[in-house]
Short mmCIF file of C-alpha atoms in Angstrom, two decimals:
data_model
loop_
_atom_site.label_atom_id
_atom_site.label_comp_id
_atom_site.label_asym_id
_atom_site.label_seq_id
_atom_site.Cartn_x
_atom_site.Cartn_y
_atom_site.Cartn_z
CA UNK A 1 -36.43 -20.24 -28.25
CA UNK A 2 -36.57 -16.68 -29.50
CA UNK A 3 -33.15 -15.68 -30.78
CA UNK A 4 -32.77 -11.95 -30.38
CA UNK A 5 -30.07 -10.66 -32.64
CA UNK A 6 -29.41 -7.01 -33.11
CA UNK A 7 -29.16 -5.28 -36.42
CA UNK A 8 -25.41 -5.07 -36.03
CA UNK A 9 -24.99 -8.84 -36.22
CA UNK A 10 -26.99 -9.46 -39.37
CA UNK A 11 -23.79 -9.59 -41.43
CA UNK A 12 -23.24 -13.23 -40.46
CA UNK A 13 -24.99 -16.22 -41.94
CA UNK A 14 -27.81 -16.74 -39.46
CA UNK A 15 -26.03 -17.83 -36.32
CA UNK A 16 -25.81 -15.63 -33.26
CA UNK A 17 -23.03 -14.55 -30.98
CA UNK A 18 -22.44 -16.29 -27.69
CA UNK A 19 -20.21 -15.53 -24.73
CA UNK A 20 -18.82 -18.91 -23.71
CA UNK A 21 -15.79 -20.68 -22.26
CA UNK A 22 -13.25 -21.94 -24.77
CA UNK A 23 -10.44 -24.25 -23.70
CA UNK A 24 -7.06 -22.62 -24.15
CA UNK A 25 -3.72 -24.38 -24.25
CA UNK A 26 -3.38 -27.85 -25.77
CA UNK A 27 -5.58 -30.84 -25.14
CA UNK A 28 -2.63 -33.12 -24.39
CA UNK A 29 -1.59 -31.28 -21.25
CA UNK A 30 -4.17 -32.52 -18.67
CA UNK A 31 -4.39 -29.01 -17.32
CA UNK A 32 -7.58 -27.18 -18.30
CA UNK A 33 -7.67 -23.42 -18.66
CA UNK A 34 -10.63 -21.57 -20.14
CA UNK A 35 -10.98 -18.24 -21.88
CA UNK A 36 -14.21 -16.28 -21.68
CA UNK A 37 -14.79 -15.52 -25.33
CA UNK A 38 -17.32 -13.87 -27.64
CA UNK A 39 -17.70 -16.17 -30.66
CA UNK A 40 -20.26 -17.20 -33.26
CA UNK A 41 -22.50 -19.99 -32.14
CA UNK A 42 -21.75 -22.43 -34.96
CA UNK A 43 -17.96 -22.31 -34.62
CA UNK A 44 -16.00 -25.07 -32.89
CA UNK A 45 -15.44 -24.48 -29.19
CA UNK A 46 -11.73 -23.70 -29.41
CA UNK A 47 -11.47 -22.23 -32.88
CA UNK A 48 -11.46 -18.65 -34.07
CA UNK A 49 -13.36 -16.28 -31.78
CA UNK A 50 -14.32 -12.65 -32.18
CA UNK A 51 -12.85 -11.27 -28.96
CA UNK A 52 -11.46 -12.60 -25.71
CA UNK A 53 -13.29 -11.17 -22.74
CA UNK A 54 -11.51 -12.85 -19.83
CA UNK A 55 -10.18 -16.08 -18.42
CA UNK A 56 -11.11 -18.81 -15.94
CA UNK A 57 -8.69 -21.14 -14.21
CA UNK A 58 -10.62 -24.11 -12.77
CA UNK A 59 -7.72 -25.46 -10.69
CA UNK A 60 -7.15 -23.65 -7.37
CA UNK A 61 -3.72 -22.11 -6.71
CA UNK A 62 -1.56 -22.27 -3.56
CA UNK A 63 -3.85 -19.77 -1.83
CA UNK A 64 -6.86 -21.98 -2.69
CA UNK A 65 -8.26 -19.44 -5.12
CA UNK A 66 -9.75 -19.98 -8.57
CA UNK A 67 -8.83 -16.92 -10.63
CA UNK A 68 -11.51 -15.54 -12.91
CA UNK A 69 -11.13 -12.34 -14.89
CA UNK A 70 -13.65 -10.60 -17.11
CA UNK A 71 -13.62 -7.37 -19.07
CA UNK A 72 -16.89 -5.88 -17.86
CA UNK A 73 -16.79 -3.05 -20.38
CA UNK A 74 -16.66 -5.36 -23.40
CA UNK A 75 -19.10 -7.87 -21.93
CA UNK A 76 -21.60 -5.06 -21.58
CA UNK A 77 -20.96 -4.12 -25.19
CA UNK A 78 -21.53 -7.62 -26.55
CA UNK A 79 -24.59 -8.14 -24.36
CA UNK A 80 -25.84 -4.89 -25.76
CA UNK A 81 -25.24 -6.21 -29.28
CA UNK A 82 -27.38 -9.24 -28.47
CA UNK A 83 -24.89 -11.92 -27.45
CA UNK A 84 -26.12 -14.79 -25.26
CA UNK A 85 -24.03 -16.03 -22.35
CA UNK A 86 -23.92 -19.80 -21.88
CA UNK A 87 -24.82 -21.51 -18.63
CA UNK A 88 -21.30 -21.77 -17.14
CA UNK A 89 -20.52 -18.16 -18.03
CA UNK A 90 -23.82 -17.04 -16.54
CA UNK A 91 -23.05 -19.00 -13.36
CA UNK A 92 -19.58 -17.48 -13.04
CA UNK A 93 -20.83 -13.96 -13.61
CA UNK A 94 -23.65 -14.59 -11.14
CA UNK A 95 -21.14 -15.67 -8.52
CA UNK A 96 -19.14 -12.52 -9.27
CA UNK A 97 -22.11 -10.27 -8.68
CA UNK A 98 -22.09 -8.97 -12.23
CA UNK A 99 -25.31 -10.86 -13.06
CA UNK A 100 -27.92 -11.89 -10.53
CA UNK A 101 -27.32 -15.35 -9.03
CA UNK A 102 -28.04 -18.26 -11.35
CA UNK A 103 -30.70 -20.59 -9.89
CA UNK A 104 -28.60 -23.67 -10.75
CA UNK A 105 -25.80 -22.41 -8.50
CA UNK A 106 -28.20 -22.49 -5.57
CA UNK A 107 -29.48 -25.94 -6.58
CA UNK A 108 -25.93 -27.28 -6.88
CA UNK A 109 -25.01 -25.91 -3.47
CA UNK A 110 -28.09 -27.57 -1.94
CA UNK A 111 -27.29 -30.87 -3.65
CA UNK A 112 -23.71 -30.77 -2.39
CA UNK A 113 -24.83 -30.09 1.14
CA UNK A 114 -27.26 -33.02 0.93
CA UNK A 115 -24.41 -35.27 -0.28
CA UNK A 116 -22.17 -34.12 2.58
CA UNK A 117 -24.91 -34.83 5.09
CA UNK A 118 -25.48 -38.26 3.60
CA UNK A 119 -21.77 -39.02 3.84
CA UNK A 120 -21.66 -37.86 7.46
CA UNK A 121 -24.77 -39.88 8.22
CA UNK A 122 -23.20 -42.97 6.59
CA UNK A 123 -19.75 -42.62 8.25
CA UNK A 124 -20.89 -42.71 11.93
CA UNK A 125 -23.09 -45.72 11.07
CA UNK A 126 -20.10 -47.55 9.60
CA UNK A 127 -17.98 -46.73 12.63
CA UNK A 128 -20.74 -48.09 14.91
CA UNK A 129 -21.02 -51.29 12.85
CA UNK A 130 -17.26 -51.89 12.99
CA UNK A 131 -17.28 -51.36 16.74
CA UNK A 132 -20.13 -53.88 17.13
CA UNK A 133 -18.21 -56.40 15.00
CA UNK T 1 -28.84 -3.15 0.80
CA UNK T 2 -29.02 -1.29 -2.50
CA UNK T 3 -26.83 -3.92 -4.13
CA UNK T 4 -29.11 -6.77 -3.03
CA UNK T 5 -32.21 -5.03 -4.41
CA UNK T 6 -30.47 -4.65 -7.74
CA UNK T 7 -29.47 -8.28 -7.96
CA UNK T 8 -32.97 -9.57 -7.18
CA UNK T 9 -34.25 -8.36 -10.55
CA UNK T 10 -34.24 -11.36 -12.88
CA UNK T 11 -34.94 -9.50 -16.07
CA UNK T 12 -31.27 -9.37 -16.58
CA UNK T 13 -31.11 -8.72 -20.31
CA UNK T 14 -32.96 -5.46 -19.78
CA UNK T 15 -31.32 -4.34 -16.61
CA UNK T 16 -27.78 -5.66 -16.72
CA UNK T 17 -26.35 -2.38 -18.00
CA UNK T 18 -28.20 -0.33 -15.41
CA UNK T 19 -27.21 -2.68 -12.60
CA UNK T 20 -23.53 -2.64 -13.43
CA UNK T 21 -23.48 1.09 -13.97
CA UNK T 22 -25.19 1.76 -10.64
CA UNK T 23 -22.89 -0.77 -8.92
CA UNK T 24 -19.85 0.91 -10.46
CA UNK T 25 -21.06 4.35 -9.43
CA UNK T 26 -21.85 3.29 -5.84
CA UNK T 27 -18.57 1.51 -5.38
CA UNK T 28 -16.59 4.25 -7.03
CA UNK T 29 -18.09 6.71 -4.58
CA UNK T 30 -17.32 4.37 -1.67
CA UNK T 31 -13.76 3.85 -2.83
CA UNK T 32 -13.07 7.53 -3.42
CA UNK T 33 -14.55 8.96 -0.22
CA UNK T 34 -11.63 9.75 2.09
CA UNK T 35 -12.66 11.38 5.37
CA UNK T 36 -10.94 14.74 5.64
CA UNK T 37 -9.56 15.16 9.14
CA UNK T 38 -10.54 18.70 10.04
CA UNK T 39 -11.02 17.78 13.67
CA UNK T 40 -7.83 19.41 15.02
CA UNK T 41 -8.77 22.44 17.10
CA UNK T 42 -5.65 24.53 16.45
CA UNK T 43 -5.61 26.67 13.37
CA UNK T 44 -2.34 25.60 11.72
CA UNK T 45 -2.29 22.88 9.07
CA UNK T 46 0.54 20.39 9.58
CA UNK T 47 2.93 20.64 6.63
CA UNK T 48 2.68 17.52 4.51
CA UNK T 49 5.50 15.72 2.73
CA UNK T 50 4.32 16.91 -0.69
CA UNK T 51 4.17 20.66 0.11
CA UNK T 52 6.26 22.76 -2.26
CA UNK T 53 8.34 24.39 0.51
CA UNK T 54 9.04 21.08 2.24
CA UNK T 55 10.04 19.42 -1.02
CA UNK T 56 12.27 22.40 -1.83
CA UNK T 57 14.11 22.16 1.49
CA UNK T 58 14.46 18.39 1.19
CA UNK T 59 15.85 18.52 -2.36
CA UNK T 60 18.38 21.11 -1.31
CA UNK T 61 19.51 19.04 1.66
CA UNK T 62 19.70 15.84 -0.38
CA UNK T 63 22.48 17.23 -2.52
CA UNK T 64 23.28 16.58 -6.15
CA UNK T 65 26.50 14.61 -6.40
CA UNK T 66 26.69 13.74 -10.10
CA UNK T 67 29.43 11.18 -9.56
CA UNK T 68 27.27 9.22 -7.16
CA UNK T 69 24.00 9.51 -9.08
CA UNK T 70 25.48 8.22 -12.31
CA UNK T 71 27.78 5.64 -10.84
CA UNK T 72 27.69 2.36 -12.77
CA UNK T 73 24.54 0.35 -12.00
CA UNK T 74 24.28 -3.29 -12.89
CA UNK T 75 23.12 -3.37 -16.49
CA UNK T 76 24.12 -5.36 -19.51
CA UNK T 77 27.60 -4.62 -20.80
CA UNK T 78 27.82 -2.24 -23.72
CA UNK T 79 31.13 -0.96 -25.11
CA UNK T 80 31.57 2.71 -24.14
CA UNK T 81 30.86 5.43 -26.72
CA UNK T 82 33.29 8.30 -27.17
CA UNK T 83 32.22 11.69 -28.52
CA UNK T 84 34.34 14.63 -29.63
CA UNK T 85 32.90 17.87 -28.26
CA UNK T 86 33.75 21.53 -28.01
CA UNK T 87 33.71 23.23 -24.61
CA UNK T 88 30.24 24.67 -25.22
CA UNK T 89 28.84 21.26 -26.13
CA UNK T 90 30.47 19.81 -23.02
CA UNK T 91 28.71 22.46 -20.93
CA UNK T 92 25.40 21.56 -22.55
CA UNK T 93 25.99 17.86 -21.94
CA UNK T 94 26.76 18.52 -18.27
CA UNK T 95 23.61 20.65 -18.01
CA UNK T 96 21.40 17.94 -19.49
CA UNK T 97 23.09 15.40 -17.20
CA UNK T 98 22.19 17.64 -14.26
CA UNK T 99 18.56 17.78 -15.34
CA UNK T 100 18.43 14.02 -15.73
CA UNK T 101 19.98 13.62 -12.29
CA UNK T 102 17.23 15.83 -10.88
CA UNK T 103 14.61 13.65 -12.50
CA UNK T 104 16.30 10.52 -11.14
CA UNK T 105 16.35 12.11 -7.71
CA UNK T 106 12.57 12.62 -7.65
CA UNK T 107 11.48 11.58 -4.19
CA UNK T 108 9.12 8.64 -3.76
CA UNK T 109 5.96 9.69 -1.89
CA UNK T 110 5.55 9.24 1.84
CA UNK T 111 1.94 8.32 2.52
CA UNK T 112 0.08 7.34 5.68
CA UNK T 113 -0.61 3.64 6.04
CA UNK T 114 -3.63 2.45 4.08
CA UNK T 115 -6.69 1.37 5.99
CA UNK T 116 -7.68 -2.29 5.53
CA UNK T 117 -10.67 -3.06 3.28
CA UNK T 118 -13.43 -4.93 5.08
CA UNK T 119 -16.25 -4.47 2.63
CA UNK T 120 -18.79 -7.26 2.25
CA UNK T 121 -20.90 -6.85 -0.86
CA UNK T 122 -23.40 -9.63 -0.19
CA UNK T 123 -23.99 -12.52 2.22
CA UNK T 124 -25.65 -15.49 0.55
CA UNK T 125 -26.17 -18.27 3.07
CA UNK T 126 -27.95 -20.37 0.42
CA UNK T 127 -24.63 -20.81 -1.41
CA UNK T 128 -22.81 -22.33 1.54
CA UNK T 129 -20.77 -25.40 0.65
CA UNK T 130 -20.94 -24.81 -3.10
CA UNK T 131 -17.20 -25.28 -3.56
CA UNK T 132 -14.06 -25.87 -1.55
CA UNK T 133 -12.05 -23.06 -3.16
CA UNK T 134 -12.55 -19.30 -3.26
CA UNK T 135 -13.39 -17.60 -6.53
CA UNK T 136 -11.47 -14.38 -7.23
CA UNK T 137 -13.13 -12.16 -9.82
CA UNK T 138 -11.10 -9.37 -11.41
CA UNK T 139 -12.35 -6.72 -13.75
CA UNK T 140 -9.77 -6.39 -16.51
CA UNK T 141 -11.21 -3.34 -18.25
CA UNK T 142 -8.30 -1.43 -19.62
CA UNK T 143 -8.95 2.18 -18.76
CA UNK T 144 -9.55 2.04 -15.02
CA UNK T 145 -6.78 3.04 -12.59
CA UNK T 146 -5.67 0.08 -10.49
CA UNK T 147 -6.90 1.65 -7.25
CA UNK T 148 -10.50 1.70 -8.51
CA UNK T 149 -10.50 -1.74 -10.09
CA UNK T 150 -13.00 -4.34 -8.87
CA UNK T 151 -11.42 -7.38 -7.28
CA UNK T 152 -14.06 -9.37 -5.40
CA UNK T 153 -13.83 -12.77 -3.74
CA UNK T 154 -16.64 -15.29 -3.33
CA UNK T 155 -15.85 -17.44 -0.29
CA UNK T 156 -17.04 -21.07 0.04
CA UNK T 157 -19.40 -19.82 2.75
CA UNK T 158 -21.18 -17.71 0.16
CA UNK T 159 -20.07 -14.20 1.18
CA UNK T 160 -19.04 -11.88 -1.61
CA UNK T 161 -16.38 -9.53 -0.27
CA UNK T 162 -13.84 -7.11 -1.67
CA UNK T 163 -10.25 -8.36 -1.76
CA UNK T 164 -7.85 -7.10 0.91
CA UNK T 165 -4.90 -4.90 -0.06
CA UNK T 166 -2.35 -7.73 -0.11
CA UNK T 167 -4.63 -9.90 -2.28
CA UNK T 168 -5.22 -6.93 -4.57
CA UNK T 169 -1.49 -6.35 -5.03
CA UNK T 170 -0.89 -10.01 -5.83
CA UNK T 171 -3.76 -10.31 -8.31
CA UNK T 172 -2.97 -7.05 -10.05
CA UNK T 173 0.56 -8.38 -10.49
CA UNK T 174 -0.90 -11.53 -12.12
CA UNK T 175 -3.06 -9.70 -14.65
CA UNK T 176 -1.07 -6.47 -15.06
CA UNK T 177 2.53 -7.41 -14.32
CA UNK T 178 4.84 -4.56 -13.40
CA UNK T 179 8.49 -4.88 -14.42
CA UNK T 180 10.58 -6.35 -11.68
CA UNK T 181 7.80 -6.86 -9.14
CA UNK T 182 7.43 -10.43 -7.90
CA UNK T 183 4.27 -12.24 -6.82
CA UNK T 184 5.63 -13.08 -3.36
CA UNK T 185 7.92 -10.67 -1.53
CA UNK T 186 11.61 -11.64 -1.71
CA UNK T 187 12.94 -12.98 1.63
CA UNK T 188 15.26 -9.94 1.97
CA UNK T 189 12.47 -8.10 3.73
CA UNK T 190 12.36 -10.35 6.78
CA UNK T 191 13.95 -9.06 9.97
CA UNK T 192 17.05 -11.27 10.04
CA UNK T 193 17.86 -10.77 6.36
CA UNK T 194 17.46 -7.01 6.78
CA UNK T 195 20.06 -7.05 9.55
CA UNK T 196 22.49 -8.96 7.34
CA UNK T 197 22.01 -6.52 4.48
CA UNK T 198 22.46 -3.51 6.76
CA UNK T 199 25.70 -5.03 7.96
CA UNK T 200 26.84 -4.98 4.33
CA UNK T 201 25.92 -1.27 3.99
CA UNK T 202 23.37 -1.91 1.22
CA UNK T 203 20.55 0.25 2.54
CA UNK T 204 20.05 1.90 -0.80
CA UNK T 205 19.55 -1.41 -2.63
CA UNK T 206 17.03 -2.52 -0.02
CA UNK T 207 15.10 0.72 -0.43
CA UNK T 208 15.12 0.44 -4.22
CA UNK T 209 13.88 -3.14 -4.04
CA UNK T 210 11.18 -2.10 -1.58
CA UNK T 211 10.15 0.69 -3.96
CA UNK T 212 9.71 -1.80 -6.79
CA UNK T 213 7.95 -4.49 -4.78
CA UNK T 214 5.45 -2.69 -2.54
CA UNK T 215 2.92 0.11 -2.88
CA UNK T 216 3.94 3.33 -1.05
CA UNK T 217 1.09 3.14 1.44
CA UNK T 218 1.32 -0.56 2.28
CA UNK T 219 2.34 -1.63 5.78
CA UNK T 220 5.30 -3.64 4.45
CA UNK T 221 6.75 -0.61 2.68
CA UNK T 222 6.44 1.58 5.78
CA UNK T 223 7.90 -1.13 8.02
CA UNK T 224 10.95 -1.71 5.79
CA UNK T 225 11.58 2.00 5.40
CA UNK T 226 11.28 2.60 9.16
CA UNK T 227 13.72 -0.26 9.86
CA UNK T 228 16.21 1.14 7.32
CA UNK T 229 16.03 4.67 8.69
CA UNK T 230 16.38 3.45 12.28
CA UNK T 231 19.49 1.47 11.40
CA UNK T 232 21.00 4.41 9.51
CA UNK T 233 20.37 6.72 12.41
CA UNK T 234 21.81 4.27 14.92
CA UNK T 235 25.00 3.79 12.88
CA UNK T 236 25.22 7.39 11.76
CA UNK T 237 25.75 6.39 8.13
CA UNK T 238 23.75 9.22 6.58
CA UNK T 239 26.26 9.54 3.81
CA UNK T 240 25.06 6.31 2.19
CA UNK T 241 21.82 7.96 1.13
CA UNK T 242 23.14 11.45 0.64
CA UNK T 243 22.75 11.97 -3.10
CA UNK T 244 19.98 9.44 -3.71
CA UNK T 245 16.24 9.90 -3.92
CA UNK T 246 15.66 8.29 -0.52
CA UNK T 247 17.35 11.06 1.44
CA UNK T 248 14.23 13.22 1.59
CA UNK T 249 12.26 10.35 3.11
CA UNK T 250 15.00 9.80 5.71
CA UNK T 251 15.01 13.48 6.70
CA UNK T 252 11.20 13.57 6.89
CA UNK T 253 11.14 10.49 9.14
CA UNK T 254 13.79 11.91 11.49
CA UNK T 255 12.12 15.31 11.67
CA UNK T 256 8.78 13.73 12.53
CA UNK T 257 10.47 11.63 15.20
CA UNK T 258 12.37 14.72 16.49
CA UNK T 259 15.74 12.98 16.38
CA UNK T 260 17.73 15.24 14.10
CA UNK T 261 20.86 15.44 16.30
CA UNK T 262 22.94 12.85 14.53
CA UNK T 263 22.10 14.30 11.12
CA UNK T 264 23.02 17.86 12.12
CA UNK T 265 26.34 16.72 13.56
CA UNK T 266 27.05 14.75 10.41
CA UNK T 267 26.33 17.83 8.29
CA UNK T 268 28.62 19.99 10.43
CA UNK T 269 31.37 17.42 10.06
CA UNK T 270 31.01 17.63 6.30
CA UNK T 271 30.91 21.47 6.44
CA UNK T 272 27.36 21.70 5.06
CA UNK T 273 26.19 24.54 7.25
CA UNK T 274 23.53 25.85 4.89
CA UNK T 275 21.97 22.40 4.81
CA UNK T 276 21.98 22.26 8.61
CA UNK T 277 20.29 25.66 8.75
CA UNK T 278 17.58 24.63 6.30
CA UNK T 279 17.09 21.43 8.29
CA UNK T 280 16.41 23.40 11.47
CA UNK T 281 14.08 25.65 9.47
CA UNK T 282 12.15 22.57 8.30
CA UNK T 283 12.00 21.29 11.87
CA UNK T 284 10.49 24.60 12.97
CA UNK T 285 7.88 24.42 10.22
CA UNK T 286 6.81 20.88 11.08
CA UNK T 287 6.78 21.38 14.86
CA UNK T 288 5.73 25.01 15.32
CA UNK T 289 4.77 24.41 18.95
CA UNK T 290 8.26 23.39 20.04
CA UNK T 291 10.54 25.70 22.05
CA UNK T 292 12.98 26.25 19.18
CA UNK T 293 10.31 27.40 16.81
CA UNK T 294 8.82 29.83 19.28
CA UNK T 295 12.20 31.29 20.16
CA UNK T 296 13.19 31.55 16.53
CA UNK T 297 9.99 33.34 15.58
CA UNK T 298 10.29 35.69 18.56
CA UNK T 299 13.89 36.60 17.73
CA UNK T 300 13.43 36.44 13.94
CA UNK T 301 16.60 34.36 13.84
CA UNK T 302 18.13 33.03 10.66
CA UNK T 303 21.32 31.35 9.61
CA UNK T 304 23.77 30.41 12.33
CA UNK T 305 21.51 31.83 15.09
CA UNK T 306 18.98 29.10 14.31
CA UNK T 307 21.69 26.50 14.87
CA UNK T 308 22.69 28.14 18.15
CA UNK T 309 19.10 28.13 19.40
CA UNK T 310 18.78 24.49 18.37
CA UNK T 311 22.02 23.60 20.14
CA UNK T 312 20.86 25.33 23.33
CA UNK T 313 17.35 23.92 23.48
CA UNK T 314 16.69 20.65 21.82
CA UNK T 315 19.87 18.72 21.16
CA UNK T 316 21.47 16.27 23.57
CA UNK T 317 24.95 16.82 22.18
CA UNK T 318 24.96 20.59 22.48
CA UNK T 319 28.66 20.91 23.16
CA UNK T 320 29.73 19.47 19.84
CA UNK T 321 27.40 21.71 17.84
CA UNK T 322 28.59 24.83 19.62
CA UNK T 323 32.23 23.90 19.08
CA UNK T 324 31.63 23.33 15.40
CA UNK T 325 29.81 26.66 15.07
CA UNK T 326 32.68 28.48 16.80
CA UNK T 327 35.19 26.82 14.48
CA UNK T 328 33.14 27.86 11.44
CA UNK T 329 32.91 31.44 12.67
CA UNK T 330 36.65 31.56 13.25
CA UNK T 331 37.44 30.26 9.77
CA UNK T 332 34.98 32.66 8.14
CA UNK T 333 36.46 35.55 10.13
CA UNK T 334 40.00 34.59 9.08
CA UNK T 335 39.02 34.17 5.43
CA UNK T 336 37.24 37.55 5.37
CA UNK T 337 40.23 39.19 7.06
#
């Protein structure tokens, strides 16, 4: 894969900058919460990052919303400097309308719908069988 | 349509800046375009709340009772400080206190109710059933005013729409919390609780709380304010708001509803004739097609004559106003003699 890296990032030792989700909070809490972060590729997922660009809360709140925030100004800057977004970040930003839609989002939606249809197809059959018995 | 064309381009590394800039520009234009209502056939422009003359009249009527403005508010206890001053320094201190009182008395704006946002940015049927929860995307760039910020919601059906005003308020409070504002409105603002609080004469506290909690053009704010003003007018307790910053709003509401009787009688009872006169003047300005205004402009009346015209034409309790005016004239005649 061609790694584009702008002149501004050549100060580091050969890695490149990514925009990815880093888990915030502590691992013992059983409550995930992610930060959208610009970090070097080789660093650990949760360790020192360059800049925080937003947050993502995967658990829905009482209004059934998953809150995602992103600092569009700084994301544009880092993308301009040659940062790569990872797949989950690209999916989230595609859902937001900031990026075009990620193809995997569409595929996942189709797969889910197929699963739902399978389940509905299976449930009436089970009900029929029980009635026969 | 334009937005969908932009998003179809998959060469995102090249075009992402352009796309977002164009999106921002389009939406900024959409957000900022307010239709100017120049459809009224008659020539006069209705005086707005924020006009200089109207504000002037309202500040004068509201009064400046230093004792009431600086009465003790609930704050943490500090031991009092004592200063030794000469008379001149005392004068200066009183003057600066007056200026601070004027700043504290700055009236909160009265705005028309905001129109609901029903903007759908994109409908993607292919995404239906992708998740059971909505995704709320907020743009947390620092330098944008909150009114122009992007808060979009992706529903489980796949539509990407802008958040409604209530959702916007809640989410802005999550990411940019404001002082004493709470995420859900306190239960004081429901009808029954409002009645209880009005029974305890705490209209001012309710209005302050409403100021903190809601935006000035939200429907909740307007509803709570209308309920408070109605109750005040029914009970005749104008004095509760007299030297506070909510008095201007009360007067504006009553003038627009043309129910200034109670207020004028209250002013006459307190011997504030100049205030009553300016109130009638304001009424004439806001309703220039009414009988009083036309008579006043034809006779070039001012001062007590305005009050007499008002008593004759518009008020339901004319007798009381005329009696009060006669009493005032008698006392002024005696004092001049």
